[in-house]
XYZ file of C-alpha atoms in Angstrom:
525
model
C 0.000 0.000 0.000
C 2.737 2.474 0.938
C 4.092 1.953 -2.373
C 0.637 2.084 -4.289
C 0.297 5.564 -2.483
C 3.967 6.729 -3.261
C 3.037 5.479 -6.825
C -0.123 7.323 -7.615
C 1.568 10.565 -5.245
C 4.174 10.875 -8.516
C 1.657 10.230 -10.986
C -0.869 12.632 -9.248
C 1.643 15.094 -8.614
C 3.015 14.749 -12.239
C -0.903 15.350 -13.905
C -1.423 18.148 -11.890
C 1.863 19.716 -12.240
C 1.358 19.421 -16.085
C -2.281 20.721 -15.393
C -1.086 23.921 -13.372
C 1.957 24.806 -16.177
C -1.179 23.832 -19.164
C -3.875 26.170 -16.787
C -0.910 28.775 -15.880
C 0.901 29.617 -19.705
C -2.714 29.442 -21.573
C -3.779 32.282 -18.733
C -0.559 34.544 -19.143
C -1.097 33.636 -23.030
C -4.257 34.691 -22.828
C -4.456 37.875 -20.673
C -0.885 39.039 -22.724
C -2.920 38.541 -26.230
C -6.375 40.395 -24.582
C -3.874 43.452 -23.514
C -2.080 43.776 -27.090
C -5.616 43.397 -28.822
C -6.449 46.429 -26.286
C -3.525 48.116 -27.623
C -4.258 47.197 -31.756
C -8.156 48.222 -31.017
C -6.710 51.873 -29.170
C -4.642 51.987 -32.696
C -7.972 51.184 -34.691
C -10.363 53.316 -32.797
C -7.669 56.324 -33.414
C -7.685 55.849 -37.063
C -11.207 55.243 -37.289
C -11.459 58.809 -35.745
C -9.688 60.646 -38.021
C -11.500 58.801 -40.753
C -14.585 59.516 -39.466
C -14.164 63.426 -39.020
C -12.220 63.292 -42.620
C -15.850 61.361 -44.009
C -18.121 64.219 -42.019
C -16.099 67.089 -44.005
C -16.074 66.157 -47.429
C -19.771 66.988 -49.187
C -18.380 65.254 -52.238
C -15.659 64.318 -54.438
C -16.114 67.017 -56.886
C -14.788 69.350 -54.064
C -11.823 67.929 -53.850
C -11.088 69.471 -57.480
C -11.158 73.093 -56.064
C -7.949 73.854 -54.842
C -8.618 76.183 -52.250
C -10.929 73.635 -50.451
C -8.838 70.810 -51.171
C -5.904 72.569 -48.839
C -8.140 73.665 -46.078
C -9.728 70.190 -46.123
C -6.715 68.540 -46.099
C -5.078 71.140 -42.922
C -8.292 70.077 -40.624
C -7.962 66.595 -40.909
C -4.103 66.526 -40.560
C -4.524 68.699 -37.389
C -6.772 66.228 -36.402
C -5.062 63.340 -37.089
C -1.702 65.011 -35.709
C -3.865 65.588 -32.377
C -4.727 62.129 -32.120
C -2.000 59.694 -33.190
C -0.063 62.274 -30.525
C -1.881 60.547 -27.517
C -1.822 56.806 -29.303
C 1.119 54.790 -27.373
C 2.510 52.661 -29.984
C 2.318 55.179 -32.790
C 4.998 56.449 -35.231
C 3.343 58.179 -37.675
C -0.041 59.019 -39.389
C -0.924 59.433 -43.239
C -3.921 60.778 -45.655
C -2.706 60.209 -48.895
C -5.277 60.662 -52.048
C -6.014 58.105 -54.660
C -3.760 59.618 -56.965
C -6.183 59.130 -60.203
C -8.100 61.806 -58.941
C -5.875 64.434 -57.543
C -2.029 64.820 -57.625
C 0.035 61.701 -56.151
C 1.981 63.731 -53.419
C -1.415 65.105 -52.320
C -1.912 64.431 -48.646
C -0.193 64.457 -45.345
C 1.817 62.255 -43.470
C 3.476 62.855 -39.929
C 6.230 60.911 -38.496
C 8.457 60.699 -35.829
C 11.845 59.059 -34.726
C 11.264 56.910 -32.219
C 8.132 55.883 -29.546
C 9.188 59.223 -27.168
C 10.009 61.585 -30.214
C 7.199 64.242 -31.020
C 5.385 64.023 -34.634
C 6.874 65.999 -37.447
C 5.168 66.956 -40.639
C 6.890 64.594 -43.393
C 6.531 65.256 -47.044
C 4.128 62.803 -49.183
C 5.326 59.788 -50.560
C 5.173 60.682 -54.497
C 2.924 57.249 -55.646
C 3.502 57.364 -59.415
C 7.158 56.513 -58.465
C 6.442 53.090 -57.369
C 4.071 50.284 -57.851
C 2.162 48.019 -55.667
C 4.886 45.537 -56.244
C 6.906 47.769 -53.932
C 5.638 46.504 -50.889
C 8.350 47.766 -48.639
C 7.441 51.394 -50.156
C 3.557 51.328 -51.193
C 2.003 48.146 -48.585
C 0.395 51.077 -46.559
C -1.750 52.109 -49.256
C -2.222 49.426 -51.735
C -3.081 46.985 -49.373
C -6.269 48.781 -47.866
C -7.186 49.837 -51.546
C -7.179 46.754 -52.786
C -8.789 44.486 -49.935
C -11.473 47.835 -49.854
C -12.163 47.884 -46.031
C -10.157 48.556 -43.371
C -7.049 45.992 -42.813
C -3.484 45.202 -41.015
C -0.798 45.384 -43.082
C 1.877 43.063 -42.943
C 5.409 44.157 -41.170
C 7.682 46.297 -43.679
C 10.991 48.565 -43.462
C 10.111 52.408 -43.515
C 12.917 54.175 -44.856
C 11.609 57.503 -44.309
C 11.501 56.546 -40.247
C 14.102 53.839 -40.610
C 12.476 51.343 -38.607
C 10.062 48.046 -38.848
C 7.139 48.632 -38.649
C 3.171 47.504 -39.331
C 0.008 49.887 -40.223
C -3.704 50.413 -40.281
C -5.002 51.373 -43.203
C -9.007 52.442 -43.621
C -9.899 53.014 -47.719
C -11.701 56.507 -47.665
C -14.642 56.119 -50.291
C -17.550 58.440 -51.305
C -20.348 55.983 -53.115
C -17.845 53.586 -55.208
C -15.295 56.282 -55.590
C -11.310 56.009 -53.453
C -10.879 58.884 -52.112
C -7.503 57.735 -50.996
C -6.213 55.961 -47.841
C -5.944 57.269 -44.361
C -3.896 55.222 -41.738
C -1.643 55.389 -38.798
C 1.469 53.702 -38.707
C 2.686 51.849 -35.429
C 6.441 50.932 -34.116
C 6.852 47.094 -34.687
C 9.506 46.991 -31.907
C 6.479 48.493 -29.751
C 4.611 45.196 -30.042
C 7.456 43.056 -29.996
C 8.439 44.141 -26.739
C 4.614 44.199 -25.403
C 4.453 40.284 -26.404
C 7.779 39.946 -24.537
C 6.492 41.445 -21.669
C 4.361 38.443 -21.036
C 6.781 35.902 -21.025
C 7.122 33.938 -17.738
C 10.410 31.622 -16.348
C 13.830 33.377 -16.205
C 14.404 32.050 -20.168
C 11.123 32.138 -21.464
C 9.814 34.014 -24.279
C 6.888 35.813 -25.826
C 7.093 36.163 -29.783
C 4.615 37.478 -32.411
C 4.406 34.876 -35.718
C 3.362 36.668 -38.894
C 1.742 33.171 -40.982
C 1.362 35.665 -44.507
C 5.582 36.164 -44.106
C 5.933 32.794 -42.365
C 8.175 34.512 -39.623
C 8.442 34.599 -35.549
C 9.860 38.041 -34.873
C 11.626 38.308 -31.311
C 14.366 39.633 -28.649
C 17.106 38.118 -26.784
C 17.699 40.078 -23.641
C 20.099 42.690 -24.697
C 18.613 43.649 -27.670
C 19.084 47.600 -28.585
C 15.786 48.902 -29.264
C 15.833 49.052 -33.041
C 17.148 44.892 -33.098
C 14.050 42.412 -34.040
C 15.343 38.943 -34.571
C 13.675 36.649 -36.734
C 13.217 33.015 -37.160
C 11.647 31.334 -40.448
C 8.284 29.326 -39.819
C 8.832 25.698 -40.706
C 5.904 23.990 -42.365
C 5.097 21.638 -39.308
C 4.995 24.905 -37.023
C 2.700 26.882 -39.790
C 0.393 24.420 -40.030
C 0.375 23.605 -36.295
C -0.389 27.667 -36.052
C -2.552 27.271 -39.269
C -4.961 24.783 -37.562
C -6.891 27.249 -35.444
C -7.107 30.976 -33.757
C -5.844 28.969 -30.455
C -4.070 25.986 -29.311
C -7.395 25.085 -27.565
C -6.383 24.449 -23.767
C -2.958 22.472 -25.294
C 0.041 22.585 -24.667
C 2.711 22.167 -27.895
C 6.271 21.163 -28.290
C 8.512 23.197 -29.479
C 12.157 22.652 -29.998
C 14.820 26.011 -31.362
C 18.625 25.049 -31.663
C 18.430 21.857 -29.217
C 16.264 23.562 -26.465
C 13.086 22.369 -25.937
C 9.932 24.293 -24.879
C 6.581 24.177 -23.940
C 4.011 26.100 -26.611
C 0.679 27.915 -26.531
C -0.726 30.553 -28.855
C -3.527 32.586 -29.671
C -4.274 35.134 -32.150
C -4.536 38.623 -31.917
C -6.879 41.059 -33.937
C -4.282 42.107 -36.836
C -3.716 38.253 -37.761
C -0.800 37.551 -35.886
C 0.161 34.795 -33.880
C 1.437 35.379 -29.929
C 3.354 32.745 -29.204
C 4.523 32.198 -25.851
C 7.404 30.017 -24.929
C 8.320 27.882 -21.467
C 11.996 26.310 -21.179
C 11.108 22.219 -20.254
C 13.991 22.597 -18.618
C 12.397 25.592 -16.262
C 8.773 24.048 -16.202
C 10.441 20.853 -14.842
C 12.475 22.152 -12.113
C 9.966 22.196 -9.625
C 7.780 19.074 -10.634
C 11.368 17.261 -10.145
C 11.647 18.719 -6.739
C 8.178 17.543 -5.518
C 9.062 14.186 -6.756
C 11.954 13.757 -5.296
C 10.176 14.610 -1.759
C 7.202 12.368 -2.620
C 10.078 9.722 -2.886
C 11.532 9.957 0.120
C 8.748 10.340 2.480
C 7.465 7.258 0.879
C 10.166 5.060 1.533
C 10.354 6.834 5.068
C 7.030 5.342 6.424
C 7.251 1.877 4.573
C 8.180 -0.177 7.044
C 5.415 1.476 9.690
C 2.549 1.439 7.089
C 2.402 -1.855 6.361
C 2.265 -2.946 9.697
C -0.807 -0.621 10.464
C -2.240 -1.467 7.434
C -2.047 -5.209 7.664
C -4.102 -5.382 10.744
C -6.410 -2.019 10.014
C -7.705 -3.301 6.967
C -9.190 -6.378 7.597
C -10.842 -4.790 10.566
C -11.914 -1.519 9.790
C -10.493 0.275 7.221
C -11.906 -2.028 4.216
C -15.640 -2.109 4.757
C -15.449 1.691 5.409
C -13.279 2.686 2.359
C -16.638 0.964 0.823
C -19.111 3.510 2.327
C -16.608 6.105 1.714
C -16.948 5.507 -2.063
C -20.278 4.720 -2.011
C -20.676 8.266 -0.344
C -19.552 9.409 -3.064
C -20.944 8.319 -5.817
C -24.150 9.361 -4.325
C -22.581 12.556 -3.998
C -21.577 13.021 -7.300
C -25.282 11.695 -8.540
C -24.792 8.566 -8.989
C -27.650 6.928 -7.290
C -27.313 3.163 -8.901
C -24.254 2.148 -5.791
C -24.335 -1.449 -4.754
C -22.414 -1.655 -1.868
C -21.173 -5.253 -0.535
C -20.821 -5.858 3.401
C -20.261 -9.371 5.066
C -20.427 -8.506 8.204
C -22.838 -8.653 10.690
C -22.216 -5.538 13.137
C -22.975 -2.013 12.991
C -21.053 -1.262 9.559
C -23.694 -4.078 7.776
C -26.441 -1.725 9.309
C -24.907 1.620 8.274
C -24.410 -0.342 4.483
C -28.482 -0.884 4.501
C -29.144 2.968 5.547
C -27.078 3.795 2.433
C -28.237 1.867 0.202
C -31.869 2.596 1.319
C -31.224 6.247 1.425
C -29.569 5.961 -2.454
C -32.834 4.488 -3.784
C -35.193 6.904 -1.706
C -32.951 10.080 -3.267
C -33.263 8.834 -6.596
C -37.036 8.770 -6.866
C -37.409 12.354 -5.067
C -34.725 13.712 -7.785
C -36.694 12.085 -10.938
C -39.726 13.709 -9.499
C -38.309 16.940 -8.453
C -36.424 17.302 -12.218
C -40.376 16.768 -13.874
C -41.692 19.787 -11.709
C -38.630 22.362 -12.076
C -38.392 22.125 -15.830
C -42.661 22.041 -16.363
C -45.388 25.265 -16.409
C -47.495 24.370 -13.159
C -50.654 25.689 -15.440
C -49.990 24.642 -18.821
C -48.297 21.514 -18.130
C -45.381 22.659 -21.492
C -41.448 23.659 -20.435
C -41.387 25.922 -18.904
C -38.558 29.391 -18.779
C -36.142 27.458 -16.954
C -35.920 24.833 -18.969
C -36.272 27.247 -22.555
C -33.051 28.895 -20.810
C -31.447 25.885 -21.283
C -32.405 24.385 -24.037
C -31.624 27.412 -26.363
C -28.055 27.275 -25.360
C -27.718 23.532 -27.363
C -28.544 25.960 -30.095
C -25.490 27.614 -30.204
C -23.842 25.119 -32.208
C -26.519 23.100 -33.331
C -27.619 25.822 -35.745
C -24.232 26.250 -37.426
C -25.681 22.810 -39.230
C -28.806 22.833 -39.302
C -31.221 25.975 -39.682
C -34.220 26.616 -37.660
C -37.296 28.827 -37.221
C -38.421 30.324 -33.665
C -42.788 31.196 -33.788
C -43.646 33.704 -30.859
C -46.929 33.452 -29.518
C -48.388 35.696 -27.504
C -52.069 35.657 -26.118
C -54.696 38.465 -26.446
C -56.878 40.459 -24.023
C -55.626 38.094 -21.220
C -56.061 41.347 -18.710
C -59.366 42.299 -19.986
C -60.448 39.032 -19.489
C -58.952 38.519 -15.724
C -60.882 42.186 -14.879
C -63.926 41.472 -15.833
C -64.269 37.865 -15.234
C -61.607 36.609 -13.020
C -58.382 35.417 -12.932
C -59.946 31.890 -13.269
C -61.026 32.351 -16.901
C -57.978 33.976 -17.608
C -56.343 30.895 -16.837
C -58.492 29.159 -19.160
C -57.704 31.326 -21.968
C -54.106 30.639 -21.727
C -54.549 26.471 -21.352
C -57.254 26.722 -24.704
C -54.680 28.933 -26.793
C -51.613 26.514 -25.506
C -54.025 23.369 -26.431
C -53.881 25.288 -30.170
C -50.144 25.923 -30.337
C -49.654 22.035 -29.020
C -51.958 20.273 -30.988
C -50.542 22.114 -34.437
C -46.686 22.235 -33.461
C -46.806 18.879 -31.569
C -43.345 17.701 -32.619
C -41.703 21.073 -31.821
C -40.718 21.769 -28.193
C -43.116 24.387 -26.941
C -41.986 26.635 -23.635
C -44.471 29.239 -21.953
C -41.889 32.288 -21.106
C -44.033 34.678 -19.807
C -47.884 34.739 -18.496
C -49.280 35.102 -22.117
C -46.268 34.745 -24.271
C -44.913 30.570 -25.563
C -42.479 29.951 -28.080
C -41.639 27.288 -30.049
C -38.160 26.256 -32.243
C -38.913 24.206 -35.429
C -36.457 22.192 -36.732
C -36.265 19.499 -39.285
C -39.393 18.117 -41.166
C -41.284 20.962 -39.204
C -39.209 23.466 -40.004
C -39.783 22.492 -44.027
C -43.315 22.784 -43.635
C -43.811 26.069 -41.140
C -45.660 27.716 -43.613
C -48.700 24.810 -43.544
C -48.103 24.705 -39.790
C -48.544 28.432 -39.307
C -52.023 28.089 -41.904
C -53.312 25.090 -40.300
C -52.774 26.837 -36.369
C -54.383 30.470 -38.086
C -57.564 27.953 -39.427
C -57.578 26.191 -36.067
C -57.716 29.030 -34.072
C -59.951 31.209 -36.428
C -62.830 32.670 -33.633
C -61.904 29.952 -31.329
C -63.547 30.951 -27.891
C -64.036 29.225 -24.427
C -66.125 26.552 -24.335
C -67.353 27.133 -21.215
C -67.831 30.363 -21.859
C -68.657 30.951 -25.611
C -68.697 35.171 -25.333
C -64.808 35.216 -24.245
C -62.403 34.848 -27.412
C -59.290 33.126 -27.422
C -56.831 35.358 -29.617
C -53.317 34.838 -30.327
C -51.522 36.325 -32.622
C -47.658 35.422 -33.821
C -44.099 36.610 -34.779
C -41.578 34.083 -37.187
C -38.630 34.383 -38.167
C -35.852 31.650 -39.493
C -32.489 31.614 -38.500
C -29.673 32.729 -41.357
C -26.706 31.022 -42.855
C -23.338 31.331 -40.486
C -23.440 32.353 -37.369
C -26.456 34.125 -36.655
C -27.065 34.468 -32.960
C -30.346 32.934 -31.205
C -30.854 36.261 -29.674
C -31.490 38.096 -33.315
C -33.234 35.366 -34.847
C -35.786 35.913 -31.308
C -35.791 39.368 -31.734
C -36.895 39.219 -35.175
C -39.517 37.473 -34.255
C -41.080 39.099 -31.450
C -40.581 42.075 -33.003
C -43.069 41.014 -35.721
C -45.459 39.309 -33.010
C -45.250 42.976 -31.519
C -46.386 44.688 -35.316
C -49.269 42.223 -35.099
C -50.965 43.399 -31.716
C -50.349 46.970 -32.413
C -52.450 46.406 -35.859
C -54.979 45.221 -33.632
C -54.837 48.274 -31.636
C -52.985 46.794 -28.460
């Protein structure tokens, strides 16, 4: 036994040591990438201020072929956009250059500065009918927003008018389907380099950004000057381990750079990049080993006492009660099905009986309890509880399969409680809930609200809502009480069907019961 414990102690402690580093680097992974997206969506929101003020300005494009407007235009938004990108951390430099088929190619504005600290400083125009859009290096900042025509992150290029690496946001300015030109800011590569490297954890661990489109892991090594970015090509086992998915889903990934293994996880951050963050094996282990070692010797320690104490305990005690124990908690965990074994013929065969009895007695009050929670006392459908949690199985579900959600709700249900009593009320709702059952009877049907069901058609029903919805509008055509012909039972409905992707239930409900809602105000409620 003492070596059966000492045994599952290292295998234990081994799981949960690769557990807490797995739990511990996809958490610093994960709050490093949410505080650089922060820092790219500070970067976006900028731009998309400037471009928003630049938009509100222009009346149209023929302005723009009136010189004196054209400069005064062009001063407000690059005193704008000089105001802003000033109080953006990351930022090196912000541009508004025109589509240069409609107004001169060094038309525009562009300010720069040296450096994260340095202050902005007017720069002239880069001169576009000099280079192409083969010119990446040169023309990426512009071309690439044109061409993909919404806003977009370009890819990481050399700015020799800076003289650093660095990355952009470009938004295409258009007015109907005309370019007006492209209006970006420009932001320090080495900036976000440093930010992923700020999350990196163990004394030799390492945070790196992966560019798939370039197939490169840009980097430091502590040291670095400020203007060094290392790089390391992106072999085609790592791209299409990164390829796979947006995250390594809750794994953890070899990874092995010049004989020195590590531990990876990843996720990606808004501009398409991969953070990558890196954990030394031989760091990660260092402490596992450790508690291993101690496990070790405290097990060999109490050896020769253990079995001794166990030898005797055991057939006494310690067996029939290690039973209960685990019969405990079974029941515990909801399993109510425990069959527990006891030869004996003392108090432990007597507790055994009280167990099992009490296992069997629990069962029957949870199968009856589950019916009531999840049921409408009046009705006798699901009730909200259990619509609450059946729409979440939606959530993927409808990525395959489409669906329709019908909204019901009941008319003149107060009227009817005021001047005839809550009683009849009450029978209103059962008779217009016997007309929604009896016409969507293979559909789940949930009563949400006092006079309000729903019901989600899927399938065979789904192909044939439209006869549903006629055959439920003839069936309930001046239906009234039956024990009480001169009260109506009116209910009127909102549809709609869920759309292709990944539509959430919410909308597709709103839609709906925004069209119920059209319905009773037609009818003057």
């Amino acid at each position: 036994m003492s070596l059966l414990l000492g045994g599952t102690c290292l295998m234990y402690a081994g799981y949960e040591w690769k557990e807490n580093l797995k739990t511990t680097l996809n958490t610093v992974c994960e709050e490093q990438t949410l505080r650089m997206d922060n820092q790219l969506d500070t970067i976006k929101q900028s731009a998309t201020i400037i471009y928003n003020y630049a938009q509100s300005r222009l009346p149209s494009v023929k302005e723009l072929q009136d010189d004196e407007f054209l400069e005064k235009y062009t001063d407000k938004v690059s005193a704008l956009a000089e105001n802003v990108a000033g109080h953006t951390d990351g930022t090196l430099g912000v541009y508004f250059h025109y589509n240069p088929e409609l107004i001169d190619p060094k038309t525009g504005f562009f300010w720069s500065r040296n450096g994260l600290k340095g202050t902005l400083q007017k720069t002239s125009v880069t001169d576009l009918s000099k280079y192409t859009e083969k010119d990446e290096d040169k023309t990426c900042w512009y071309y690439q927003p044109a061409k993909a025509g919404k806003p977009t992150w370009t890819h990481t290029y050399y700015n020799e008018t800076v003289g650093v690496e660095m990355i952009s946001y470009g938004i295409p300015f258009y007015m109907g389907d005309i370019l007006v030109g492209v209006m970006g800011i420009d932001v320090d590569f080495s900036y976000l380099v440093d930010l992923a490297q700020e999350g990196a954890i163990y004394e030799n661990g390492r945070g790196n950004l992966g560019d798939l489109e370039q197939r490169l892991v840009y980097f430091r090594k502590p040291g670095d000057d400020e203007c060094t970015i290392r790089t390391i090509d992106i072999s085609d086992h790592f791209y299409n381990t990164l390829k796979q998915a947006d995250s390594n889903k809750g794994k953890l990934l070899p990874f092995s750079y010049q004989g020195a293994k590590s531990h990876m996880t990843y996720q990606t951050l808004n501009n398409g990049m991969k953070y990558v963050l890196l954990a030394p094996v031989a760091e990660t282990n260092r402490p596992r080993n450790h508690l291993l070692i101690a496990i070790l010797l405290v097990t060999g320690g109490i050896l020769t006492g253990y079995l001794i104490f166990t030898t005797y305990m055991t057939k006494k005690i310690v067996q029939p009660l290690k039973e209960l124990d685990h019969a405990a908690r079974e029941i515990a965990d909801g399993n109510m099905d425990v069959n527990i074994e006891c030869n004996t013929n003392d108090e432990v065969k007597t507790l055994t009986d009280s167990i099992q009895q009490m296992a069997q007695n629990l069962k029957s009050y949870v199968k009856e309890i589950n019916g009531l929670v999840y049921r409408d006392g009046l009705t006798g459908v699901k009730n909200k509880m259990y619509y609450f949690e059946y729409i979440k199985s939606l959530a993927e579900e409808h990525k395959k399969k489409p669906y329709a959600v019908v909204v019901f709700s009941v008319l003149g249900l107060a009227k009817v409680h005021k001047n005839h009593g809550r009683s009849y009320g009450d029978a209103v709702v059962m008779a217009a809930c016997r007309g929604i059952c009896k016409e969507f009877s293979h559909s789940p049907i949930f009563r949400i609200s006092g006079d309000e069901f729903v019901t989600v058609l899927k399938g065979s029903d789904y192909m044939k809502l439209d006869e549903l919805l006629q055959q439920f509008e003839e069936h309930m055509k001046d239906k009234t009480l039956e024990e009480s012909p001169d009260i109506p039972v009116e209910v009127v409905y909102g549809v709609a069907r869920s759309n292709e992707g990944d539509e959430e239930y919410d909308k597709v409900f709103s839609r709906a019961d925004q069209e119920m809602f059209k319905k009773k105000k037609m009818k003057g409620i």
